[in-house]
PDB file of C-alpha atoms in Angstrom:
ATOM      1  CA  MET A   1     103.030  52.657  26.614  1.00 43.00           C
ATOM      2  CA  THR A   2     100.461  51.530  24.049  1.00 45.00           C
ATOM      3  CA  ARG A   3     103.139  51.228  21.387  1.00 46.00           C
ATOM      4  CA  TRP A   4     105.330  49.147  23.697  1.00 41.00           C
ATOM      5  CA  MET A   5     102.432  46.803  24.518  1.00 40.00           C
ATOM      6  CA  THR A   6     101.614  46.435  20.821  1.00 42.00           C
ATOM      7  CA  THR A   7     105.222  45.578  20.019  1.00 42.00           C
ATOM      8  CA  ALA A   8     105.399  43.048  22.836  1.00 40.00           C
ATOM      9  CA  ALA A   9     102.187  41.384  21.704  1.00 41.00           C
ATOM     10  CA  LEU A  10     103.404  41.150  18.120  1.00 37.00           C
ATOM     11  CA  CYS A  11     106.721  39.678  19.220  1.00 39.00           C
ATOM     12  CA  LEU A  12     104.940  37.077  21.334  1.00 35.00           C
ATOM     13  CA  PHE A  13     102.571  36.193  18.521  1.00 36.00           C
ATOM     14  CA  ALA A  14     105.446  35.923  16.050  1.00 37.00           C
ATOM     15  CA  ALA A  15     107.665  33.837  18.287  1.00 37.00           C
ATOM     16  CA  THR A  16     107.232  30.783  16.075  1.00 39.00           C
ATOM     17  CA  GLY A  17     108.413  32.598  12.961  1.00 41.00           C
ATOM     18  CA  ALA A  18     112.035  32.966  11.911  1.00 47.00           C
ATOM     19  CA  LEU A  19     113.743  34.941   9.206  1.00 58.00           C
ATOM     20  CA  ALA A  20     115.689  33.104   6.559  1.00 69.00           C
ATOM     21  CA  ASP A  21     119.250  32.058   7.368  1.00 79.00           C
ATOM     22  CA  GLN A  22     121.493  33.521   4.699  1.00 83.00           C
ATOM     23  CA  PRO A  23     124.857  35.285   4.329  1.00 83.00           C
ATOM     24  CA  ALA A  24     125.037  38.709   5.975  1.00 83.00           C
ATOM     25  CA  GLU A  25     127.015  41.748   4.904  1.00 84.00           C
ATOM     26  CA  TRP A  26     130.458  41.989   6.507  1.00 86.00           C
ATOM     27  CA  GLN A  27     129.992  38.579   8.083  1.00 86.00           C
ATOM     28  CA  ILE A  28     133.233  37.283   9.628  1.00 87.00           C
ATOM     29  CA  ASP A  29     131.933  34.249  11.510  1.00 88.00           C
ATOM     30  CA  LEU A  30     130.185  31.094  10.362  1.00 90.00           C
ATOM     31  CA  GLN A  31     126.429  31.181   9.955  1.00 90.00           C
ATOM     32  CA  PRO A  32     124.359  30.356  13.068  1.00 91.00           C
ATOM     33  CA  HIS A  33     123.964  26.630  13.517  1.00 92.00           C
ATOM     34  CA  ALA A  34     120.695  24.866  12.779  1.00 93.00           C
ATOM     35  CA  THR A  35     121.877  21.285  13.321  1.00 95.00           C
ATOM     36  CA  PRO A  36     123.975  19.484  15.957  1.00 94.00           C
ATOM     37  CA  VAL A  37     126.753  18.937  13.412  1.00 95.00           C
ATOM     38  CA  MET A  38     127.007  22.636  12.619  1.00 95.00           C
ATOM     39  CA  GLU A  39     126.970  23.430  16.326  1.00 95.00           C
ATOM     40  CA  GLN A  40     130.087  21.312  16.759  1.00 95.00           C
ATOM     41  CA  ILE A  41     131.689  22.822  13.658  1.00 95.00           C
ATOM     42  CA  ARG A  42     131.194  26.316  15.085  1.00 95.00           C
ATOM     43  CA  TRP A  43     132.636  25.176  18.414  1.00 95.00           C
ATOM     44  CA  PHE A  44     135.675  23.640  16.702  1.00 96.00           C
ATOM     45  CA  ASN A  45     136.196  26.806  14.652  1.00 95.00           C
ATOM     46  CA  HIS A  46     136.267  28.949  17.798  1.00 95.00           C
ATOM     47  CA  TYR A  47     138.371  26.350  19.619  1.00 96.00           C
ATOM     48  CA  THR A  48     141.124  26.378  16.980  1.00 95.00           C
ATOM     49  CA  LEU A  49     141.331  30.176  17.194  1.00 95.00           C
ATOM     50  CA  TRP A  50     142.786  29.778  20.705  1.00 95.00           C
ATOM     51  CA  PHE A  51     145.778  28.132  19.000  1.00 94.00           C
ATOM     52  CA  ILE A  52     145.901  30.067  15.743  1.00 95.00           C
ATOM     53  CA  VAL A  53     145.830  33.591  17.194  1.00 96.00           C
ATOM     54  CA  PRO A  54     148.621  33.111  19.798  1.00 95.00           C
ATOM     55  CA  ILE A  55     150.813  31.260  17.276  1.00 94.00           C
ATOM     56  CA  THR A  56     150.323  33.995  14.680  1.00 96.00           C
ATOM     57  CA  LEU A  57     151.165  36.728  17.203  1.00 97.00           C
ATOM     58  CA  PHE A  58     154.184  34.769  18.454  1.00 94.00           C
ATOM     59  CA  VAL A  59     155.568  34.313  14.932  1.00 94.00           C
ATOM     60  CA  LEU A  60     154.976  38.000  14.214  1.00 97.00           C
ATOM     61  CA  ALA A  61     156.855  38.942  17.393  1.00 96.00           C
ATOM     62  CA  LEU A  62     159.757  36.675  16.393  1.00 93.00           C
ATOM     63  CA  LEU A  63     159.933  38.298  12.969  1.00 95.00           C
ATOM     64  CA  VAL A  64     160.026  41.771  14.526  1.00 95.00           C
ATOM     65  CA  VAL A  65     162.776  40.702  16.962  1.00 92.00           C
ATOM     66  CA  VAL A  66     164.852  39.160  14.179  1.00 89.00           C
ATOM     67  CA  VAL A  67     164.475  42.203  11.943  1.00 91.00           C
ATOM     68  CA  MET A  68     165.408  44.668  14.701  1.00 90.00           C
ATOM     69  CA  ARG A  69     168.072  42.699  16.545  1.00 86.00           C
ATOM     70  CA  PHE A  70     169.860  40.916  13.760  1.00 85.00           C
ATOM     71  CA  ARG A  71     169.843  43.520  11.026  1.00 85.00           C
ATOM     72  CA  ALA A  72     173.241  44.501   9.614  1.00 83.00           C
ATOM     73  CA  GLY A  73     173.336  47.844  11.418  1.00 83.00           C
ATOM     74  CA  ALA A  74     172.709  46.404  14.893  1.00 82.00           C
ATOM     75  CA  ASN A  75     174.581  43.135  14.402  1.00 81.00           C
ATOM     76  CA  PRO A  76     177.502  43.633  12.000  1.00 83.00           C
ATOM     77  CA  VAL A  77     179.189  40.379  13.060  1.00 84.00           C
ATOM     78  CA  PRO A  78     176.666  37.524  12.617  1.00 80.00           C
ATOM     79  CA  SER A  79     176.533  34.672  15.115  1.00 78.00           C
ATOM     80  CA  ARG A  80     178.063  31.367  14.063  1.00 79.00           C
ATOM     81  CA  THR A  81     175.861  29.258  16.358  1.00 77.00           C
ATOM     82  CA  SER A  82     174.985  26.060  14.522  1.00 80.00           C
ATOM     83  CA  HIS A  83     172.299  24.662  16.828  1.00 81.00           C
ATOM     84  CA  ASN A  84     170.644  24.981  20.208  1.00 84.00           C
ATOM     85  CA  THR A  85     169.338  21.852  21.914  1.00 88.00           C
ATOM     86  CA  ALA A  86     166.694  23.637  23.989  1.00 89.00           C
ATOM     87  CA  ILE A  87     165.256  25.423  20.970  1.00 87.00           C
ATOM     88  CA  GLU A  88     165.271  22.195  18.924  1.00 90.00           C
ATOM     89  CA  VAL A  89     163.279  20.417  21.649  1.00 92.00           C
ATOM     90  CA  VAL A  90     160.788  23.284  22.029  1.00 90.00           C
ATOM     91  CA  TRP A  91     159.987  23.703  18.334  1.00 88.00           C
ATOM     92  CA  THR A  92     159.581  19.941  17.956  1.00 93.00           C
ATOM     93  CA  VAL A  93     157.496  19.214  21.052  1.00 94.00           C
ATOM     94  CA  GLY A  94     155.412  22.413  20.791  1.00 91.00           C
ATOM     95  CA  PRO A  95     153.884  21.741  17.355  1.00 92.00           C
ATOM     96  CA  VAL A  96     153.325  18.086  18.279  1.00 95.00           C
ATOM     97  CA  LEU A  97     151.275  19.141  21.325  1.00 95.00           C
ATOM     98  CA  VAL A  98     149.315  21.687  19.297  1.00 94.00           C
ATOM     99  CA  LEU A  99     148.505  19.103  16.622  1.00 94.00           C
ATOM    100  CA  PHE A 100     147.531  16.639  19.337  1.00 94.00           C
ATOM    101  CA  PHE A 101     145.001  19.044  20.894  1.00 95.00           C
ATOM    102  CA  ILE A 102     143.582  19.890  17.458  1.00 95.00           C
ATOM    103  CA  ALA A 103     143.531  16.352  16.057  1.00 95.00           C
ATOM    104  CA  ILE A 104     141.456  14.674  18.774  1.00 95.00           C
ATOM    105  CA  PRO A 105     138.372  16.973  18.572  1.00 95.00           C
ATOM    106  CA  SER A 106     138.655  17.161  14.777  1.00 95.00           C
ATOM    107  CA  PHE A 107     138.593  13.343  14.462  1.00 95.00           C
ATOM    108  CA  ASN A 108     135.621  13.194  16.829  1.00 95.00           C
ATOM    109  CA  LEU A 109     133.811  15.786  14.719  1.00 95.00           C
ATOM    110  CA  LEU A 110     134.544  13.954  11.458  1.00 93.00           C
ATOM    111  CA  THR A 111     133.334  10.677  12.957  1.00 94.00           C
ATOM    112  CA  TYR A 112     130.092  12.288  14.129  1.00 94.00           C
ATOM    113  CA  GLU A 113     129.519  14.023  10.806  1.00 92.00           C
ATOM    114  CA  LEU A 114     130.204  10.948   8.667  1.00 90.00           C
ATOM    115  CA  SER A 115     128.305   8.410  10.786  1.00 91.00           C
ATOM    116  CA  VAL A 116     124.861   8.305   9.203  1.00 89.00           C
ATOM    117  CA  PRO A 117     122.221   7.121  11.717  1.00 90.00           C
ATOM    118  CA  ASP A 118     120.959   3.595  11.074  1.00 88.00           C
ATOM    119  CA  LYS A 119     117.269   4.491  11.118  1.00 89.00           C
ATOM    120  CA  PRO A 120     116.698   7.955   9.631  1.00 92.00           C
ATOM    121  CA  ASP A 121     113.195   9.387   9.774  1.00 92.00           C
ATOM    122  CA  ILE A 122     113.229  10.708   6.201  1.00 93.00           C
ATOM    123  CA  THR A 123     115.232  10.033   3.047  1.00 94.00           C
ATOM    124  CA  VAL A 124     115.640  12.743   0.415  1.00 95.00           C
ATOM    125  CA  LYS A 125     117.558  12.335  -2.836  1.00 96.00           C
ATOM    126  CA  ALA A 126     119.120  15.426  -4.438  1.00 96.00           C
ATOM    127  CA  THR A 127     120.206  15.141  -8.065  1.00 96.00           C
ATOM    128  CA  ALA A 128     122.212  17.958  -9.642  1.00 95.00           C
ATOM    129  CA  THR A 129     122.207  19.028 -13.276  1.00 95.00           C
ATOM    130  CA  GLN A 130     123.386  22.178 -14.998  1.00 92.00           C
ATOM    131  CA  TRP A 131     122.026  24.288 -13.285  1.00 91.00           C
ATOM    132  CA  GLN A 132     119.293  23.085 -10.987  1.00 94.00           C
ATOM    133  CA  TRP A 133     118.518  20.554  -8.259  1.00 96.00           C
ATOM    134  CA  ASN A 134     115.954  17.792  -8.377  1.00 96.00           C
ATOM    135  CA  TYR A 135     114.544  16.491  -5.085  1.00 96.00           C
ATOM    136  CA  GLU A 136     112.867  13.141  -4.519  1.00 95.00           C
ATOM    137  CA  TYR A 137     111.130  11.718  -1.445  1.00 94.00           C
ATOM    138  CA  PRO A 138     111.253   8.023  -2.372  1.00 90.00           C
ATOM    139  CA  ALA A 139     110.068   6.650   0.973  1.00 80.00           C
ATOM    140  CA  ALA A 140     106.861   8.709   1.090  1.00 76.00           C
ATOM    141  CA  ALA A 141     103.528   6.934   0.849  1.00 79.00           C
ATOM    142  CA  GLN A 142     103.036   8.727  -2.466  1.00 84.00           C
ATOM    143  CA  PRO A 143     106.518   9.563  -3.851  1.00 85.00           C
ATOM    144  CA  VAL A 144     107.140  13.257  -4.476  1.00 91.00           C
ATOM    145  CA  ALA A 145     109.688  14.626  -6.949  1.00 93.00           C
ATOM    146  CA  PHE A 146     110.258  18.136  -8.265  1.00 94.00           C
ATOM    147  CA  ASP A 147     112.863  20.479  -9.740  1.00 95.00           C
ATOM    148  CA  SER A 148     114.262  23.511  -7.940  1.00 95.00           C
ATOM    149  CA  TYR A 149     115.416  26.478 -10.028  1.00 94.00           C
ATOM    150  CA  LEU A 150     116.738  29.918  -9.209  1.00 95.00           C
ATOM    151  CA  LEU A 151     113.777  32.261  -8.718  1.00 94.00           C
ATOM    152  CA  LYS A 152     113.762  34.899 -11.454  1.00 93.00           C
ATOM    153  CA  ASP A 153     112.756  38.476 -10.672  1.00 91.00           C
ATOM    154  CA  GLN A 154     109.847  38.394 -13.123  1.00 92.00           C
ATOM    155  CA  ASP A 155     108.422  35.311 -11.367  1.00 91.00           C
ATOM    156  CA  ARG A 156     108.437  36.708  -7.834  1.00 92.00           C
ATOM    157  CA  ALA A 157     104.934  38.167  -7.914  1.00 91.00           C
ATOM    158  CA  SER A 158     103.284  35.015  -9.238  1.00 89.00           C
ATOM    159  CA  ALA A 159     105.180  32.907  -6.704  1.00 88.00           C
ATOM    160  CA  GLY A 160     104.272  35.214  -3.815  1.00 89.00           C
ATOM    161  CA  LYS A 161     107.965  35.695  -2.997  1.00 91.00           C
ATOM    162  CA  GLU A 162     108.421  39.451  -3.338  1.00 90.00           C
ATOM    163  CA  ASP A 163     109.952  39.977   0.114  1.00 90.00           C
ATOM    164  CA  HIS A 164     113.724  40.088  -0.483  1.00 88.00           C
ATOM    165  CA  LYS A 165     114.486  39.622   3.214  1.00 89.00           C
ATOM    166  CA  ILE A 166     112.868  36.194   3.199  1.00 90.00           C
ATOM    167  CA  TYR A 167     113.550  35.367  -0.448  1.00 92.00           C
ATOM    168  CA  PRO A 168     116.862  37.061  -1.318  1.00 92.00           C
ATOM    169  CA  ARG A 169     117.945  37.647  -4.880  1.00 91.00           C
ATOM    170  CA  LEU A 170     120.159  34.887  -6.337  1.00 92.00           C
ATOM    171  CA  LEU A 171     119.397  32.587  -3.385  1.00 94.00           C
ATOM    172  CA  ALA A 172     115.622  32.130  -3.520  1.00 94.00           C
ATOM    173  CA  VAL A 173     114.216  29.231  -5.570  1.00 95.00           C
ATOM    174  CA  ASP A 174     110.851  28.356  -7.023  1.00 92.00           C
ATOM    175  CA  ASN A 175     110.483  25.116  -5.005  1.00 94.00           C
ATOM    176  CA  GLU A 176     112.265  24.576  -1.702  1.00 95.00           C
ATOM    177  CA  MET A 177     113.158  21.236  -0.167  1.00 95.00           C
ATOM    178  CA  VAL A 178     110.788  20.820   2.791  1.00 96.00           C
ATOM    179  CA  ILE A 179     111.698  18.840   5.911  1.00 95.00           C
ATOM    180  CA  PRO A 180     110.286  18.585   9.441  1.00 96.00           C
ATOM    181  CA  VAL A 181     112.105  20.016  12.440  1.00 95.00           C
ATOM    182  CA  GLY A 182     113.768  17.591  14.840  1.00 93.00           C
ATOM    183  CA  LYS A 183     113.792  14.670  12.395  1.00 95.00           C
ATOM    184  CA  THR A 184     116.881  12.862  11.103  1.00 95.00           C
ATOM    185  CA  VAL A 185     117.140  13.304   7.346  1.00 95.00           C
ATOM    186  CA  ARG A 186     119.249  10.950   5.230  1.00 95.00           C
ATOM    187  CA  LEU A 187     120.408  12.886   2.184  1.00 96.00           C
ATOM    188  CA  LEU A 188     121.474  11.040  -0.959  1.00 96.00           C
ATOM    189  CA  VAL A 189     123.384  13.246  -3.386  1.00 96.00           C
ATOM    190  CA  THR A 190     124.333  12.560  -6.997  1.00 96.00           C
ATOM    191  CA  ALA A 191     124.492  14.214 -10.418  1.00 96.00           C
ATOM    192  CA  ALA A 192     122.899  13.261 -13.702  1.00 94.00           C
ATOM    193  CA  PRO A 193     124.919  10.581 -15.559  1.00 93.00           C
ATOM    194  CA  THR A 194     125.861  12.908 -18.433  1.00 91.00           C
ATOM    195  CA  ASP A 195     126.470  15.962 -16.250  1.00 94.00           C
ATOM    196  CA  VAL A 196     129.470  17.369 -14.341  1.00 95.00           C
ATOM    197  CA  ILE A 197     130.475  17.366 -10.674  1.00 96.00           C
ATOM    198  CA  HIS A 198     128.444  19.639  -8.393  1.00 96.00           C
ATOM    199  CA  SER A 199     128.452  20.108  -4.617  1.00 96.00           C
ATOM    200  CA  PHE A 200     125.501  20.323  -2.229  1.00 97.00           C
ATOM    201  CA  ALA A 201     126.397  22.877   0.466  1.00 96.00           C
ATOM    202  CA  MET A 202     124.156  24.175   3.254  1.00 95.00           C
ATOM    203  CA  PRO A 203     126.247  26.288   5.688  1.00 94.00           C
ATOM    204  CA  SER A 204     123.728  26.433   8.546  1.00 94.00           C
ATOM    205  CA  PHE A 205     123.470  22.633   8.510  1.00 95.00           C
ATOM    206  CA  GLY A 206     127.197  21.911   8.300  1.00 94.00           C
ATOM    207  CA  VAL A 207     126.580  19.959   5.085  1.00 95.00           C
ATOM    208  CA  LYS A 208     128.884  20.007   2.056  1.00 95.00           C
ATOM    209  CA  ILE A 209     129.031  16.917  -0.140  1.00 95.00           C
ATOM    210  CA  ASP A 210     129.930  16.373  -3.801  1.00 95.00           C
ATOM    211  CA  ALA A 211     127.347  15.385  -6.381  1.00 96.00           C
ATOM    212  CA  VAL A 212     129.254  13.106  -8.757  1.00 96.00           C
ATOM    213  CA  PRO A 213     127.749  11.597 -11.937  1.00 95.00           C
ATOM    214  CA  GLY A 214     127.263   7.857 -11.541  1.00 91.00           C
ATOM    215  CA  ARG A 215     128.005   7.911  -7.805  1.00 94.00           C
ATOM    216  CA  LEU A 216     125.605   8.144  -4.873  1.00 94.00           C
ATOM    217  CA  ASN A 217     127.042  10.003  -1.879  1.00 95.00           C
ATOM    218  CA  GLU A 218     125.345   9.997   1.499  1.00 95.00           C
ATOM    219  CA  THR A 219     125.163  12.385   4.437  1.00 95.00           C
ATOM    220  CA  TRP A 220     122.665  13.384   7.123  1.00 96.00           C
ATOM    221  CA  PHE A 221     121.373  16.279   9.173  1.00 95.00           C
ATOM    222  CA  ARG A 222     118.760  17.040  11.820  1.00 95.00           C
ATOM    223  CA  ALA A 223     117.439  20.595  11.891  1.00 95.00           C
ATOM    224  CA  ASP A 224     116.713  21.774  15.420  1.00 94.00           C
ATOM    225  CA  ARG A 225     114.775  24.927  14.534  1.00 93.00           C
ATOM    226  CA  GLU A 226     112.279  26.022  11.939  1.00 93.00           C
ATOM    227  CA  GLY A 227     113.105  28.508   9.213  1.00 92.00           C
ATOM    228  CA  LEU A 228     114.210  28.960   5.637  1.00 94.00           C
ATOM    229  CA  PHE A 229     117.861  28.135   4.993  1.00 95.00           C
ATOM    230  CA  TYR A 230     119.975  28.916   1.947  1.00 96.00           C
ATOM    231  CA  GLY A 231     123.044  27.342   0.394  1.00 95.00           C
ATOM    232  CA  GLN A 232     124.613  27.025  -3.045  1.00 94.00           C
ATOM    233  CA  CYS A 233     126.414  24.645  -5.336  1.00 95.00           C
ATOM    234  CA  SER A 234     130.043  24.787  -4.168  1.00 94.00           C
ATOM    235  CA  GLU A 235     131.808  23.062  -7.043  1.00 93.00           C
ATOM    236  CA  LEU A 236     132.606  25.020 -10.201  1.00 93.00           C
ATOM    237  CA  CYS A 237     130.195  23.439 -12.663  1.00 92.00           C
ATOM    238  CA  GLY A 238     129.983  25.755 -15.649  1.00 92.00           C
ATOM    239  CA  LYS A 239     128.917  29.234 -16.685  1.00 93.00           C
ATOM    240  CA  ASP A 240     125.828  29.357 -14.419  1.00 93.00           C
ATOM    241  CA  HIS A 241     127.518  27.897 -11.351  1.00 95.00           C
ATOM    242  CA  ALA A 242     126.748  31.096  -9.416  1.00 93.00           C
ATOM    243  CA  PHE A 243     123.045  30.714 -10.182  1.00 95.00           C
ATOM    244  CA  MET A 244     122.421  27.288  -8.652  1.00 95.00           C
ATOM    245  CA  PRO A 245     121.117  27.967  -5.129  1.00 96.00           C
ATOM    246  CA  ILE A 246     119.789  25.520  -2.558  1.00 96.00           C
ATOM    247  CA  ALA A 247     116.859  26.326  -0.286  1.00 96.00           C
ATOM    248  CA  ILE A 248     115.549  24.163   2.555  1.00 96.00           C
ATOM    249  CA  ARG A 249     112.381  25.030   4.453  1.00 95.00           C
ATOM    250  CA  VAL A 250     112.152  23.510   7.935  1.00 95.00           C
ATOM    251  CA  VAL A 251     108.629  23.315   9.358  1.00 95.00           C
ATOM    252  CA  SER A 252     106.744  21.508  12.081  1.00 94.00           C
ATOM    253  CA  ASP A 253     106.024  17.810  11.679  1.00 93.00           C
ATOM    254  CA  GLU A 254     102.302  18.491  11.216  1.00 94.00           C
ATOM    255  CA  ARG A 255     102.862  21.054   8.468  1.00 95.00           C
ATOM    256  CA  TYR A 256     105.396  18.790   6.771  1.00 94.00           C
ATOM    257  CA  ASN A 257     102.932  15.885   6.618  1.00 93.00           C
ATOM    258  CA  GLN A 258     100.248  18.184   5.235  1.00 93.00           C
ATOM    259  CA  TRP A 259     102.636  19.506   2.585  1.00 94.00           C
ATOM    260  CA  LEU A 260     103.883  16.035   1.610  1.00 93.00           C
ATOM    261  CA  THR A 261     100.349  14.730   1.146  1.00 92.00           C
ATOM    262  CA  ALA A 262      99.279  17.737  -0.921  1.00 92.00           C
ATOM    263  CA  ALA A 263     102.524  17.863  -2.962  1.00 92.00           C
ATOM    264  CA  ALA A 264     101.929  14.369  -4.291  1.00 90.00           C
ATOM    265  CA  SER A 265      99.027  15.687  -6.368  1.00 90.00           C
ATOM    266  CA  ASP A 266      99.654  19.458  -6.673  1.00 91.00           C
ATOM    267  CA  LEU A 267     103.073  20.802  -5.733  1.00 92.00           C
ATOM    268  CA  GLY A 268     102.233  24.430  -6.481  1.00 90.00           C
ATOM    269  CA  ALA A 269      99.151  24.463  -4.269  1.00 91.00           C
ATOM    270  CA  ALA A 270     101.041  22.638  -1.502  1.00 92.00           C
ATOM    271  CA  ASN A 271     103.839  25.214  -1.571  1.00 92.00           C
ATOM    272  CA  LYS A 272     101.442  28.160  -1.483  1.00 91.00           C
ATOM    273  CA  ALA A 273      99.512  26.680   1.421  1.00 91.00           C
ATOM    274  CA  LEU A 274     102.742  26.097   3.329  1.00 92.00           C
ATOM    275  CA  MET A 275     103.973  29.621   2.595  1.00 91.00           C
ATOM    276  CA  ALA A 276     100.709  31.086   3.817  1.00 88.00           C
ATOM    277  CA  ALA A 277     101.109  29.197   7.081  1.00 86.00           C
ATOM    278  CA  VAL A 278     104.736  30.103   7.797  1.00 85.00           C
ATOM    279  CA  ASP A 279     105.397  33.461   6.103  1.00 75.00           C
ATOM    280  CA  VAL A 280     102.706  35.454   7.933  1.00 62.00           C
ATOM    281  CA  PRO A 281     104.366  35.003  11.357  1.00 54.00           C
ATOM    282  CA  VAL A 282     107.690  36.005   9.820  1.00 53.00           C
ATOM    283  CA  LYS A 283     106.256  39.220   8.415  1.00 52.00           C
ATOM    284  CA  ARG A 284     104.716  39.995  11.793  1.00 50.00           C
ATOM    285  CA  ALA A 285     108.140  39.507  13.336  1.00 51.00           C
ATOM    286  CA  GLN A 286     109.595  41.984  10.838  1.00 50.00           C
ATOM    287  CA  LEU A 287     106.858  44.481  11.719  1.00 49.00           C
ATOM    288  CA  ALA A 288     107.588  44.065  15.399  1.00 52.00           C
ATOM    289  CA  GLU A 289     111.289  44.619  14.734  1.00 53.00           C
ATOM    290  CA  ASN A 290     110.584  47.796  12.786  1.00 51.00           C
ATOM    291  CA  LEU A 291     108.360  49.157  15.567  1.00 56.00           C
ATOM    292  CA  THR A 292     111.169  48.773  18.090  1.00 63.00           C
ATOM    293  CA  LYS A 293     113.543  50.874  16.013  1.00 56.00           C
TER     294      LYS A 293
END
């Protein structure tokens, strides 16, 4: 009884914490959504399965019927039928209807995803180079800019990022992009003028946009829950393409403003203060989870 009460109390206390969103072993579905766009992408993915699965099974059944019924042993004299009007109508109208039911929601989704809100709350610029990301907050009262590299194993202790569940190997970075929850973020993406093409991809946000040298691409997202989210460069960009992760930390508006003010003068201290505020509840959540096992 005491153990159960302790677990319940820890879970309640840790309710504001969340483990990092990252790929899971044997994962067959898309990552859980953290933005309205990704929510619609997940819905559309499941929606199209209602067409894909029956069509696949139907085609498989037709292949089996053809193989069994029209093989040489069972059908030594082949049919000389040249056409069938009913079949011609069905296999013309059927695909048209399927494409119609898929096209309308897909166009609506593309329109929603590509329509950047007129008055975003925050603007962040991400510049890619081989093999890192540089983030800028140009609209801040005191502009903040920093580089984001893959976190090396030998730097984990000094960075306070030794927990592999929160900071997984090959996905964790030294400096995460920080944004507030519930705010519309306008993301400007480009690559250094003398660099190659990269791609900014964050699965939980439904964001994937190319970073092209000399071109400024634009997208948006609005995170609806706090947490630490991981993505990667998704355009083959050289020998260290696999070591160019993206990490976005979503926090409350109050903590974001505190971090932004502190980061203008001391990014390292701002990051450590933010980690101290958000990682402790996460570790308590992990402890509560372990106690229930």
